[in-house]
């Protein structure tokens, strides 16, 4: 039987909530600082910074000490060139506007689907034994043509290492390339870990016991 194949990574896609609950598409609006210089694609991770705004989270082997905040799904802002309210899948970077609002999937119970790569955007597969293990991120820059993230999960990083950012909870049957060769997996945020100095690291920001 022939299966559909995934030709490139596409970022993180919300597909449900822990416990088999449905994801209804809800997001929270969060501010991006005027003239913030880094582009953010739909499906990229974001983090909170000290001034209360958000930035792209380029973490790979561990999430920020305070945890990631969620997945970027697009934004709106007043275009400084046209003075029109603009909706965009991506934040292009260096937009000078006082009303840049990002739409963020910030539920800490979210289940996310992502593609596997060996490095960069080179597609790879894992076996079913990957379920239950942790995995790291390949933080590729976005596809500027359509605004989509190219974030991927690293096929060769699967381990029980507690500080890795995501935990694999299932494989995706629909796009497997063989009986035990899966191009996509479902993941959840890893739990916070003590770094040995009573400081929690990683996980989701809302579950950080010392706050955001």
Short mmCIF file of C-alpha atoms in Angstrom, two decimals:
data_model
loop_
_atom_site.label_atom_id
_atom_site.label_comp_id
_atom_site.label_asym_id
_atom_site.label_seq_id
_atom_site.Cartn_x
_atom_site.Cartn_y
_atom_site.Cartn_z
CA UNK A 1 0.00 0.00 0.00
CA UNK A 2 1.29 3.45 -0.95
CA UNK A 3 1.23 6.16 1.71
CA UNK A 4 1.32 9.95 1.27
CA UNK A 5 4.75 11.39 1.94
CA UNK A 6 5.86 14.60 3.63
CA UNK A 7 8.37 16.50 1.49
CA UNK A 8 9.47 19.12 4.03
CA UNK A 9 8.95 20.16 7.66
CA UNK A 10 6.08 22.56 8.39
CA UNK A 11 6.42 23.58 12.03
CA UNK A 12 4.16 22.59 14.90
CA UNK A 13 0.47 21.95 14.24
CA UNK A 14 -2.09 21.77 17.10
CA UNK A 15 -4.19 18.61 16.71
CA UNK A 16 -5.80 18.04 20.10
CA UNK A 17 -5.43 18.19 23.86
CA UNK A 18 -4.13 15.69 26.39
CA UNK A 19 -6.77 13.12 27.30
CA UNK A 20 -8.27 12.88 23.82
CA UNK A 21 -10.00 16.26 24.05
CA UNK A 22 -10.57 18.27 20.87
CA UNK A 23 -8.65 21.43 20.05
CA UNK A 24 -11.22 24.11 19.16
CA UNK A 25 -8.80 26.52 17.50
CA UNK A 26 -8.60 28.99 20.36
CA UNK A 27 -5.66 31.42 20.55
CA UNK A 28 -4.57 34.28 22.77
CA UNK A 29 -3.41 37.66 21.40
CA UNK A 30 0.05 38.67 22.58
CA UNK A 31 2.05 41.76 21.69
CA UNK A 32 5.24 41.81 19.59
CA UNK A 33 7.45 44.85 20.18
CA UNK A 34 7.64 47.46 17.45
CA UNK A 35 10.62 46.88 15.15
CA UNK A 36 11.42 43.45 16.64
CA UNK A 37 13.88 42.15 14.09
CA UNK A 38 13.40 38.36 13.95
CA UNK A 39 10.83 36.80 11.60
CA UNK A 40 8.34 34.31 13.05
CA UNK A 41 6.53 31.68 10.97
CA UNK A 42 3.21 29.97 11.52
CA UNK A 43 4.11 26.92 13.61
CA UNK A 44 7.16 28.44 15.34
CA UNK A 45 7.54 28.52 19.12
CA UNK A 46 7.48 31.82 21.01
CA UNK A 47 8.62 32.90 24.47
CA UNK A 48 7.88 35.79 26.82
CA UNK A 49 10.59 38.42 27.36
CA UNK A 50 11.13 40.93 30.17
CA UNK A 51 9.14 43.82 28.67
CA UNK A 52 5.99 41.68 28.49
CA UNK A 53 6.14 41.11 24.72
CA UNK A 54 6.91 37.87 22.91
CA UNK A 55 9.76 36.79 20.67
CA UNK A 56 10.61 33.76 18.56
CA UNK A 57 11.91 30.87 20.65
CA UNK A 58 14.82 29.34 18.77
CA UNK A 59 15.55 26.69 21.39
CA UNK A 60 16.66 23.26 20.19
CA UNK A 61 17.77 20.90 22.98
CA UNK A 62 15.95 22.60 25.88
CA UNK A 63 13.23 25.21 26.16
CA UNK A 64 13.99 28.55 27.90
CA UNK A 65 14.49 28.46 31.66
CA UNK A 66 11.03 29.95 32.17
CA UNK A 67 9.48 27.66 29.56
CA UNK A 68 8.04 28.24 26.12
CA UNK A 69 4.80 30.19 25.83
CA UNK A 70 3.19 28.55 22.82
CA UNK A 71 2.90 28.23 19.05
CA UNK A 72 2.64 31.21 16.70
CA UNK A 73 -0.37 31.06 14.35
CA UNK A 74 -0.17 34.47 12.64
CA UNK A 75 -0.44 38.15 13.53
CA UNK A 76 -2.07 41.49 12.76
CA UNK A 77 -0.63 45.00 12.66
CA UNK A 78 -1.08 48.38 11.02
CA UNK A 79 1.20 48.31 7.99
CA UNK A 80 3.50 51.36 8.27
CA UNK A 81 3.55 51.74 4.48
CA UNK A 82 -0.20 51.58 3.78
CA UNK A 83 -1.66 52.48 7.21
CA UNK A 84 -4.01 49.52 6.74
CA UNK A 85 -4.72 46.77 9.26
CA UNK A 86 -2.86 43.74 7.90
CA UNK A 87 -3.26 40.05 8.74
CA UNK A 88 -0.31 37.78 8.06
CA UNK A 89 0.63 34.12 8.56
CA UNK A 90 4.11 35.29 9.44
CA UNK A 91 5.66 38.16 11.32
CA UNK A 92 8.13 39.36 8.67
CA UNK A 93 10.47 41.07 11.13
CA UNK A 94 11.35 44.76 11.66
CA UNK A 95 7.76 46.02 11.40
CA UNK A 96 7.48 49.47 12.96
CA UNK A 97 4.01 49.56 14.51
CA UNK A 98 2.58 49.95 18.00
CA UNK A 99 -0.17 47.36 17.52
CA UNK A 100 1.56 44.12 16.46
CA UNK A 101 -0.57 41.36 17.98
CA UNK A 102 0.33 37.70 17.53
CA UNK A 103 -2.18 34.84 17.76
CA UNK A 104 -0.69 32.20 20.04
CA UNK A 105 -1.84 28.68 20.94
CA UNK A 106 -0.85 28.89 24.59
CA UNK A 107 -2.63 25.87 26.11
CA UNK A 108 -0.03 23.85 28.07
CA UNK A 109 -2.08 20.68 27.40
CA UNK A 110 -1.86 21.01 23.61
CA UNK A 111 -0.89 18.00 21.49
CA UNK A 112 1.26 19.00 18.52
CA UNK A 113 2.07 17.25 15.26
CA UNK A 114 5.47 17.75 13.62
CA UNK A 115 7.68 16.25 10.93
CA UNK A 116 10.98 14.49 11.58
CA UNK A 117 14.27 15.50 9.99
CA UNK A 118 17.80 14.16 10.35
CA UNK A 119 19.21 17.68 10.02
CA UNK A 120 18.04 20.93 8.45
CA UNK A 121 15.04 20.09 6.27
CA UNK A 122 16.14 16.56 5.30
CA UNK A 123 13.18 14.29 6.03
CA UNK A 124 13.66 11.21 8.20
CA UNK A 125 11.65 8.51 9.97
CA UNK A 126 11.49 6.83 13.37
CA UNK A 127 10.05 3.55 14.60
CA UNK A 128 7.19 3.02 17.02
CA UNK A 129 9.67 2.50 19.86
CA UNK A 130 10.16 6.30 19.84
CA UNK A 131 6.86 6.67 21.72
CA UNK A 132 7.41 7.72 25.32
CA UNK A 133 10.84 9.21 24.68
CA UNK A 134 11.95 12.84 24.53
CA UNK A 135 13.10 14.65 21.39
CA UNK A 136 14.89 17.87 20.39
CA UNK A 137 14.06 20.58 17.85
CA UNK A 138 15.62 21.74 14.58
CA UNK A 139 14.90 25.47 14.55
CA UNK A 140 14.93 26.14 10.80
CA UNK A 141 14.01 29.63 9.61
CA UNK A 142 10.55 30.06 8.09
CA UNK A 143 9.39 29.74 4.48
CA UNK A 144 8.96 33.40 3.56
CA UNK A 145 6.85 32.56 0.48
CA UNK A 146 3.90 31.26 2.50
CA UNK A 147 4.78 32.31 6.04
CA UNK A 148 4.97 28.74 7.36
CA UNK A 149 7.50 27.56 9.89
CA UNK A 150 10.08 24.95 8.88
CA UNK A 151 10.66 23.81 12.44
CA UNK A 152 11.24 20.06 12.68
CA UNK A 153 11.99 17.43 15.29
CA UNK A 154 15.39 15.73 15.26
CA UNK A 155 15.08 12.04 14.41
CA UNK A 156 18.50 11.18 15.85
CA UNK A 157 17.91 12.90 19.20
CA UNK A 158 15.34 10.48 20.65
CA UNK A 159 16.35 9.65 24.21
CA UNK A 160 15.16 9.55 27.80
CA UNK A 161 17.06 12.77 28.55
CA UNK A 162 14.71 14.66 30.86
CA UNK A 163 15.59 18.15 29.67
CA UNK A 164 14.73 17.62 25.99
CA UNK A 165 11.85 19.96 25.08
CA UNK A 166 9.14 17.56 23.85
CA UNK A 167 7.84 14.11 24.71
CA UNK A 168 6.57 11.81 21.95
CA UNK A 169 3.12 10.42 22.75
CA UNK A 170 2.30 8.77 19.41
CA UNK A 171 3.30 8.27 15.78
CA UNK A 172 1.21 9.35 12.77
CA UNK A 173 0.01 6.35 10.78
CA UNK A 174 -1.32 8.26 7.76
CA UNK A 175 2.08 9.31 6.44
CA UNK A 176 4.29 6.37 7.37
CA UNK A 177 6.61 5.13 4.61
CA UNK A 178 6.72 1.54 5.80
CA UNK A 179 5.38 -0.77 8.47
CA UNK A 180 7.58 0.86 11.13
CA UNK A 181 8.85 4.05 9.50
CA UNK A 182 6.99 7.19 10.59
CA UNK A 183 7.63 10.67 9.18
CA UNK A 184 5.50 12.50 11.76
CA UNK A 185 4.91 12.20 15.49
CA UNK A 186 2.63 13.73 18.11
CA UNK A 187 4.32 15.50 21.01
CA UNK A 188 3.54 17.36 24.23
CA UNK A 189 5.68 19.79 26.23
CA UNK A 190 8.12 18.11 28.57
CA UNK A 191 7.72 18.70 32.30
CA UNK A 192 9.84 21.26 34.12
CA UNK A 193 13.09 19.96 35.56
CA UNK A 194 15.20 21.09 38.52
CA UNK A 195 18.64 22.16 37.31
CA UNK A 196 20.22 21.08 40.60
CA UNK A 197 19.96 24.51 42.20
CA UNK A 198 16.22 24.44 42.94
CA UNK A 199 15.55 26.31 39.69
CA UNK A 200 12.98 24.89 37.27
CA UNK A 201 13.89 24.82 33.59
CA UNK A 202 12.02 24.01 30.39
CA UNK A 203 8.41 22.94 30.07
CA UNK A 204 5.56 25.39 29.49
CA UNK A 205 5.70 28.91 30.94
CA UNK A 206 2.28 28.63 32.60
CA UNK A 207 3.45 25.65 34.63
CA UNK A 208 6.67 27.19 35.84
CA UNK A 209 6.39 27.17 39.66
CA UNK A 210 8.43 30.38 39.95
CA UNK A 211 6.32 32.26 37.42
CA UNK A 212 6.88 33.52 33.87
#
